[in-house]
mmCIF file of C-alpha atoms in Angstrom:
data_model
loop_
_atom_site.group_PDB
_atom_site.id
_atom_site.type_symbol
_atom_site.label_atom_id
_atom_site.label_comp_id
_atom_site.label_asym_id
_atom_site.label_seq_id
_atom_site.Cartn_x
_atom_site.Cartn_y
_atom_site.Cartn_z
ATOM 1 C CA MET P 1171 54.188 77.473 70.910
ATOM 2 C CA GLU P 1172 50.563 76.464 71.517
ATOM 3 C CA THR P 1173 50.177 72.816 72.354
ATOM 4 C CA SER P 1174 46.974 71.141 70.923
ATOM 5 C CA LEU P 1175 45.615 67.857 72.069
ATOM 6 C CA LEU P 1176 44.208 65.261 69.898
ATOM 7 C CA ARG P 1177 40.530 64.308 70.368
ATOM 8 C CA CYS P 1178 39.354 60.932 68.764
ATOM 9 C CA SER P 1179 35.830 59.875 68.502
ATOM 10 C CA VAL P 1180 33.733 57.496 66.431
ATOM 11 C CA SER P 1181 31.138 58.535 63.975
ATOM 12 C CA PHE P 1182 27.974 56.283 63.645
ATOM 13 C CA SER P 1183 29.602 54.921 60.377
ATOM 14 C CA GLY P 1184 32.471 53.681 62.494
ATOM 15 C CA GLN P 1185 35.104 56.058 61.064
ATOM 16 C CA ILE P 1186 37.376 57.887 63.286
ATOM 17 C CA LEU P 1187 36.943 61.745 63.341
ATOM 18 C CA ARG P 1188 39.644 63.961 64.648
ATOM 19 C CA ARG P 1189 39.889 67.665 65.750
ATOM 20 C CA LYS P 1190 42.185 69.716 67.877
ATOM 21 C CA LEU P 1191 41.344 70.935 71.336
ATOM 22 C CA HIS P 1192 43.007 74.085 72.840
ATOM 23 C CA PRO P 1193 44.922 73.540 76.072
ATOM 24 C CA HIS P 1194 42.240 75.363 78.238
ATOM 25 C CA HIS P 1195 39.465 73.148 77.094
ATOM 26 C CA LYS P 1196 38.649 70.148 79.212
ATOM 27 C CA VAL P 1197 39.953 66.928 77.579
ATOM 28 C CA GLU P 1198 37.454 64.167 77.118
ATOM 29 C CA ALA P 1199 38.975 61.232 75.122
ATOM 30 C CA VAL P 1200 37.017 58.344 73.621
ATOM 31 C CA ILE P 1201 39.284 55.870 71.944
ATOM 32 C CA ALA P 1202 37.851 53.345 69.516
ATOM 33 C CA ARG P 1203 38.988 50.910 66.802
ATOM 34 C CA SER P 1204 38.480 51.530 63.216
ATOM 35 C CA GLU P 1205 37.465 48.594 61.080
ATOM 36 C CA SER P 1206 38.598 49.852 57.760
ATOM 37 C CA ASN P 1207 40.489 53.334 57.967
ATOM 38 C CA SER P 1208 44.092 52.212 57.995
ATOM 39 C CA GLY P 1209 45.376 55.683 57.347
ATOM 40 C CA GLY P 1210 43.571 57.173 60.413
ATOM 41 C CA CYS P 1211 44.160 57.137 64.133
ATOM 42 C CA GLU P 1212 43.878 53.642 65.286
ATOM 43 C CA GLY P 1213 42.974 52.840 68.896
ATOM 44 C CA GLU P 1214 46.523 51.885 70.095
ATOM 45 C CA SER P 1215 48.251 54.828 68.399
ATOM 46 C CA CYS P 1216 45.677 57.170 69.826
ATOM 47 C CA ALA P 1217 46.309 55.799 73.357
ATOM 48 C CA ARG P 1218 50.028 56.605 72.943
ATOM 49 C CA VAL P 1219 49.354 60.080 71.618
ATOM 50 C CA LEU P 1220 46.919 60.951 74.279
ATOM 51 C CA SER P 1221 49.229 59.647 77.052
ATOM 52 C CA ARG P 1222 51.967 61.797 75.827
ATOM 53 C CA ARG P 1223 49.758 64.902 75.471
ATOM 54 C CA LEU P 1224 48.242 64.455 78.846
ATOM 55 C CA ALA P 1225 51.625 64.138 80.564
ATOM 56 C CA MET P 1226 52.713 67.396 78.896
ATOM 57 C CA ALA P 1227 49.588 69.304 79.778
ATOM 58 C CA SER P 1228 49.029 68.210 83.437
ATOM 59 C CA GLY P 1229 52.170 66.838 84.559
ATOM 60 C CA LEU P 1230 50.707 63.421 85.333
ATOM 61 C CA SER P 1231 51.760 60.173 83.847
ATOM 62 C CA LEU P 1232 48.915 58.017 82.941
ATOM 63 C CA VAL P 1233 49.156 54.386 81.926
ATOM 64 C CA LEU P 1234 46.408 53.535 79.441
ATOM 65 C CA SER P 1235 45.036 50.004 79.373
ATOM 66 C CA THR P 1236 44.331 47.946 76.346
ATOM 67 C CA VAL P 1237 41.720 49.717 74.353
ATOM 68 C CA LEU P 1238 38.389 47.953 74.491
ATOM 69 C CA GLY P 1239 36.346 48.889 71.435
ATOM 70 C CA TYR P 1240 33.734 46.939 69.517
ATOM 71 C CA PRO P 1241 32.007 47.668 66.192
ATOM 72 C CA GLY P 1242 28.601 49.222 66.683
ATOM 73 C CA GLU P 1243 29.110 50.226 70.369
ATOM 74 C CA GLY P 1244 31.116 53.288 69.796
ATOM 75 C CA PHE P 1245 32.913 53.432 73.060
ATOM 76 C CA ALA P 1246 36.087 52.405 74.826
ATOM 77 C CA VAL P 1247 37.475 52.110 78.335
ATOM 78 C CA VAL P 1248 40.695 53.775 79.488
ATOM 79 C CA LYS P 1249 42.102 52.764 82.808
ATOM 80 C CA GLN P 1250 43.926 55.229 85.020
ATOM 81 C CA GLY P 1251 47.426 53.765 85.935
ATOM 82 C CA LEU P 1252 49.954 54.716 88.544
ATOM 83 C CA LEU P 1253 49.244 57.833 90.350
ATOM 84 C CA ALA P 1254 51.019 59.479 93.359
ATOM 85 C CA GLY P 1255 50.096 57.571 96.551
ATOM 86 C CA ARG P 1256 48.706 54.549 94.755
ATOM 87 C CA ILE P 1257 51.755 52.494 93.667
ATOM 88 C CA PRO P 1258 51.056 48.833 93.704
ATOM 89 C CA GLY P 1259 52.712 46.862 96.381
ATOM 90 C CA LEU P 1260 51.206 43.236 95.971
ATOM 91 C CA SER P 1261 53.329 40.169 95.582
ATOM 92 C CA GLU P 1262 52.367 37.328 93.225
ATOM 93 C CA PRO P 1263 50.095 34.721 94.937
ATOM 94 C CA ASP P 1264 51.799 31.970 96.880
ATOM 95 C CA GLU P 1265 50.874 28.367 96.788
ATOM 96 C CA GLU P 1266 47.696 29.021 98.890
ATOM 97 C CA GLY P 1267 46.529 31.869 96.673
ATOM 98 C CA TRP P 1268 47.549 34.558 99.279
ATOM 99 C CA ARG P 1269 49.430 37.820 98.294
ATOM 100 C CA THR P 1270 51.669 40.090 100.564
ATOM 101 C CA TYR P 1271 51.291 43.866 100.366
ATOM 102 C CA ARG P 1272 54.260 45.899 101.408
ATOM 103 C CA ARG P 1273 53.902 49.572 101.457
ATOM 104 C CA PRO P 1274 56.217 50.744 98.587
ATOM 105 C CA ASP P 1275 59.128 53.105 99.560
ATOM 106 C CA GLU P 1276 58.162 55.315 96.757
ATOM 107 C CA LYS P 1277 54.596 55.820 97.838
ATOM 108 C CA SER P 1278 53.702 59.509 98.623
ATOM 109 C CA GLY P 1279 52.167 60.612 101.888
ATOM 110 C CA GLY P 1280 53.962 61.872 104.945
ATOM 111 C CA HIS P 1281 50.908 63.152 107.022
ATOM 112 C CA GLY P 1282 52.421 66.482 107.811
ATOM 113 C CA VAL P 1283 55.306 68.800 106.720
ATOM 114 C CA GLY P 1284 58.448 67.761 108.606
ATOM 115 C CA TRP P 1285 57.573 64.218 109.327
ATOM 116 C CA SER P 1286 60.073 61.401 108.437
ATOM 117 C CA PRO P 1287 58.957 58.885 105.730
ATOM 118 C CA ILE P 1288 56.508 56.456 106.863
ATOM 119 C CA ILE P 1289 58.211 53.216 107.925
ATOM 120 C CA PRO P 1290 56.745 50.565 105.590
ATOM 121 C CA TYR P 1291 54.223 47.945 106.686
ATOM 122 C CA ALA P 1292 53.108 44.679 105.341
ATOM 123 C CA PHE P 1293 50.276 42.205 105.552
ATOM 124 C CA SER P 1294 48.792 39.225 103.678
ATOM 125 C CA VAL P 1295 45.300 38.903 101.896
ATOM 126 C CA PRO P 1296 43.640 36.239 99.740
ATOM 127 C CA GLN P 1297 44.101 36.716 95.947
ATOM 128 C CA ASP P 1298 40.797 38.525 95.311
ATOM 129 C CA TRP P 1299 41.343 41.439 97.748
ATOM 130 C CA GLU P 1300 42.412 44.668 95.904
ATOM 131 C CA GLU P 1301 43.499 48.183 96.754
ATOM 132 C CA VAL P 1302 40.770 50.852 96.637
ATOM 133 C CA PRO P 1303 41.048 54.552 96.545
ATOM 134 C CA VAL P 1304 41.264 56.550 99.746
ATOM 135 C CA SER P 1305 39.137 59.549 100.177
ATOM 136 C CA ILE P 1306 39.925 62.391 102.572
ATOM 137 C CA ALA P 1307 36.228 62.386 103.472
ATOM 138 C CA ASP P 1308 36.540 58.931 105.023
ATOM 139 C CA LEU P 1309 36.440 58.248 108.702
ATOM 140 C CA GLY P 1310 39.888 58.986 109.790
ATOM 141 C CA GLY P 1311 40.501 61.559 107.015
ATOM 142 C CA THR P 1312 43.861 62.102 105.710
ATOM 143 C CA GLU P 1313 45.499 59.604 108.280
ATOM 144 C CA ILE P 1314 43.987 56.694 106.401
ATOM 145 C CA ASP P 1315 47.080 55.554 104.436
ATOM 146 C CA LEU P 1316 45.531 52.464 102.550
ATOM 147 C CA ARG P 1317 42.204 50.709 102.018
ATOM 148 C CA PHE P 1318 41.721 47.183 100.539
ATOM 149 C CA ALA P 1319 38.480 45.249 99.964
ATOM 150 C CA SER P 1320 37.011 42.074 98.708
ATOM 151 C CA PRO P 1321 33.377 41.865 97.450
ATOM 152 C CA LYS P 1322 33.164 38.472 99.031
ATOM 153 C CA GLU P 1323 34.962 38.657 102.280
ATOM 154 C CA GLY P 1324 35.251 42.288 103.628
ATOM 155 C CA ARG P 1325 37.473 45.243 103.809
ATOM 156 C CA LEU P 1326 40.359 46.657 105.582
ATOM 157 C CA PHE P 1327 42.269 50.073 106.189
ATOM 158 C CA VAL P 1328 45.403 51.350 107.823
ATOM 159 C CA ILE P 1329 45.554 54.514 109.809
ATOM 160 C CA VAL P 1330 48.980 56.087 110.290
ATOM 161 C CA ALA P 1331 48.744 58.944 112.804
ATOM 162 C CA PRO P 1332 51.544 61.059 114.367
ATOM 163 C CA VAL P 1333 52.029 59.994 118.021
ATOM 164 C CA LEU P 1334 52.228 63.812 118.928
ATOM 165 C CA ARG P 1335 48.421 63.855 118.514
ATOM 166 C CA PHE P 1336 48.346 61.620 121.717
ATOM 167 C CA ALA P 1337 51.468 62.383 123.743
ATOM 168 C CA ASP P 1338 54.315 64.859 123.380
ATOM 169 C CA ASN P 1339 56.994 62.888 125.226
ATOM 170 C CA LEU P 1340 57.389 59.850 122.903
ATOM 171 C CA GLY P 1341 60.061 61.327 120.734
ATOM 172 C CA ASP P 1342 60.908 59.694 117.361
ATOM 173 C CA ASP P 1343 61.205 56.110 118.509
ATOM 174 C CA ALA P 1344 57.843 55.459 119.941
ATOM 175 C CA THR P 1345 56.626 52.027 120.892
ATOM 176 C CA ILE P 1346 53.065 50.810 121.738
ATOM 177 C CA GLU P 1347 54.169 50.171 125.302
ATOM 178 C CA LYS P 1348 55.181 53.843 125.822
ATOM 179 C CA ILE P 1349 51.675 54.936 124.598
ATOM 180 C CA GLY P 1350 50.055 52.693 127.192
ATOM 181 C CA PRO P 1351 48.629 49.180 128.024
ATOM 182 C CA PRO P 1352 46.119 47.575 125.774
ATOM 183 C CA GLU P 1353 43.031 48.808 127.685
ATOM 184 C CA LYS P 1354 44.156 52.304 127.412
ATOM 185 C CA VAL P 1355 45.204 52.078 123.760
ATOM 186 C CA ILE P 1356 41.809 50.649 122.605
ATOM 187 C CA SER P 1357 39.814 53.118 124.565
ATOM 188 C CA ALA P 1358 41.746 56.007 123.087
ATOM 189 C CA PHE P 1359 42.206 54.790 119.670
ATOM 190 C CA GLY P 1360 39.162 52.435 119.058
ATOM 191 C CA PRO P 1361 37.025 55.393 118.122
ATOM 192 C CA GLU P 1362 39.543 56.250 115.376
ATOM 193 C CA VAL P 1363 38.479 52.951 113.835
ATOM 194 C CA ILE P 1364 34.793 52.504 114.524
ATOM 195 C CA GLY P 1365 33.728 56.173 114.967
ATOM 196 C CA GLU P 1366 32.279 55.668 118.431
ATOM 197 C CA ASN P 1367 33.118 54.735 121.941
ATOM 198 C CA VAL P 1368 34.408 51.132 122.317
ATOM 199 C CA GLU P 1369 33.124 50.647 125.916
ATOM 200 C CA GLY P 1370 31.326 47.419 126.100
ATOM 201 C CA LYS P 1371 32.315 46.317 122.575
ATOM 202 C CA VAL P 1372 35.733 44.680 123.216
ATOM 203 C CA LEU P 1373 35.271 40.928 123.090
ATOM 204 C CA SER P 1374 38.987 40.027 123.431
ATOM 205 C CA SER P 1375 42.482 41.481 123.448
ATOM 206 C CA SER P 1376 46.046 39.978 123.282
ATOM 207 C CA VAL P 1377 49.675 41.038 123.047
ATOM 208 C CA ALA P 1378 52.073 39.555 120.433
ATOM 209 C CA GLU P 1379 55.683 40.287 119.732
ATOM 210 C CA HIS P 1380 57.285 39.963 116.335
ATOM 211 C CA SER P 1381 61.058 40.846 115.644
ATOM 212 C CA GLY P 1382 61.218 42.778 118.756
ATOM 213 C CA ARG P 1383 57.980 44.949 118.120
ATOM 214 C CA THR P 1384 54.836 44.553 120.293
ATOM 215 C CA TYR P 1385 51.413 44.441 118.704
ATOM 216 C CA TYR P 1386 48.149 44.937 120.542
ATOM 217 C CA GLN P 1387 45.288 42.874 118.936
ATOM 218 C CA PHE P 1388 41.609 43.422 119.667
ATOM 219 C CA GLU P 1389 38.209 41.954 118.527
ATOM 220 C CA LEU P 1390 35.225 44.149 118.724
ATOM 221 C CA GLU P 1391 31.585 43.397 118.208
ATOM 222 C CA PRO P 1392 29.374 45.190 117.251
ATOM 223 C CA PRO P 1393 30.465 46.190 114.693
ATOM 224 C CA HIS P 1394 32.582 43.245 113.685
ATOM 225 C CA VAL P 1395 36.076 44.413 113.538
ATOM 226 C CA LEU P 1396 39.658 43.098 114.238
ATOM 227 C CA ILE P 1397 42.211 45.848 115.191
ATOM 228 C CA THR P 1398 46.056 45.391 115.308
ATOM 229 C CA ALA P 1399 47.873 48.389 116.865
ATOM 230 C CA THR P 1400 51.524 49.120 117.109
ATOM 231 C CA ALA P 1401 53.900 52.134 116.996
ATOM 232 C CA ALA P 1402 57.168 52.827 115.001
ATOM 233 C CA GLY P 1403 59.177 55.934 114.463
ATOM 234 C CA ASN P 1404 56.982 58.861 115.405
ATOM 235 C CA ARG P 1405 53.665 57.210 114.354
ATOM 236 C CA LEU P 1406 50.986 55.036 115.581
ATOM 237 C CA TYR P 1407 49.637 52.281 113.163
ATOM 238 C CA LEU P 1408 46.157 51.013 113.389
ATOM 239 C CA PHE P 1409 45.294 48.042 111.175
ATOM 240 C CA SER P 1410 41.411 47.351 110.900
ATOM 241 C CA VAL P 1411 39.850 44.377 109.241
ATOM 242 C CA THR P 1412 36.063 44.193 109.101
ATOM 243 C CA GLY P 1413 33.027 42.629 107.273
ATOM 244 C CA SER P 1414 29.398 42.279 107.329
ATOM 245 C CA GLY P 1415 27.529 39.934 109.569
ATOM 246 C CA LEU P 1416 27.371 37.311 106.753
ATOM 247 C CA GLN P 1417 31.006 38.003 105.681
ATOM 248 C CA TRP P 1418 32.034 37.578 109.342
ATOM 249 C CA LYS P 1419 30.150 34.320 109.726
ATOM 250 C CA ARG P 1420 31.566 32.855 106.471
ATOM 251 C CA HIS P 1421 35.072 34.174 106.318
ATOM 252 C CA TYR P 1422 36.218 34.824 109.881
ATOM 253 C CA LYS P 1423 39.113 32.549 109.637
ATOM 254 C CA ASP P 1424 40.532 34.485 106.581
ATOM 255 C CA LEU P 1425 39.734 37.827 108.278
ATOM 256 C CA LYS P 1426 41.642 36.735 111.436
ATOM 257 C CA LYS P 1427 44.627 35.656 109.476
ATOM 258 C CA ILE P 1428 44.741 38.917 107.682
ATOM 259 C CA ALA P 1429 44.641 40.825 110.922
ATOM 260 C CA ASP P 1430 47.225 38.673 112.460
ATOM 261 C CA SER P 1431 49.586 39.175 109.428
ATOM 262 C CA PHE P 1432 50.088 42.958 109.959
ATOM 263 C CA ARG P 1433 53.629 43.920 110.492
ATOM 264 C CA VAL P 1434 55.710 47.179 110.520
ATOM 265 C CA VAL P 1435 58.942 46.246 108.716
#
């Protein structure tokens, strides 16, 4: 049986017009409020219909936000909700306004057929930091597992890379110590973060231990960047926090706190 999708649009008079689209047509939905047509397709019901039809047609489940429509403007905004690979993992703000992100167990992404699930990691960010989409065209390509950013303070990303890229004798229980000392790790993997050789750019390095796992921490300049590196399972984790010159000057304390908070859990 042929399935038709419902297309809703708004005429200049504010009334809602409806027509059927065949499945092979590209679906473009504009949802608006009707001021007076109580028997027509109102914004909220249109959103429900559209969500069900799109789920049937494409196999994706979309979460539609509250419809924003205003008389005379003739447009509305529909926000895309949960998608594979982008499951929210942020906690509620604590008393200082910081939130903790923990990589959800259900999040997609394994970085290669045959690899075990990624061991979750966690970090803390101020309240205005939000997850942003990851593009395979980014520096680091498909090995960038997550990006966050704040327009005011800076940005961060997490690279999760198979250790077999760097050594073939680490097995499935790699540690950062087995990969090498801090100097070797930052020389080998710093370019994964900044896209160039790190020689002469390392301002400081330190070693920390949390719950039996070792973390190497580095500060590079220029560019301004804080890197935390560790290993778990059969993967290397590189956590990078950076900002512009002005962001670095104004928010260094917060950026350092974010970098220090990274843990593989």
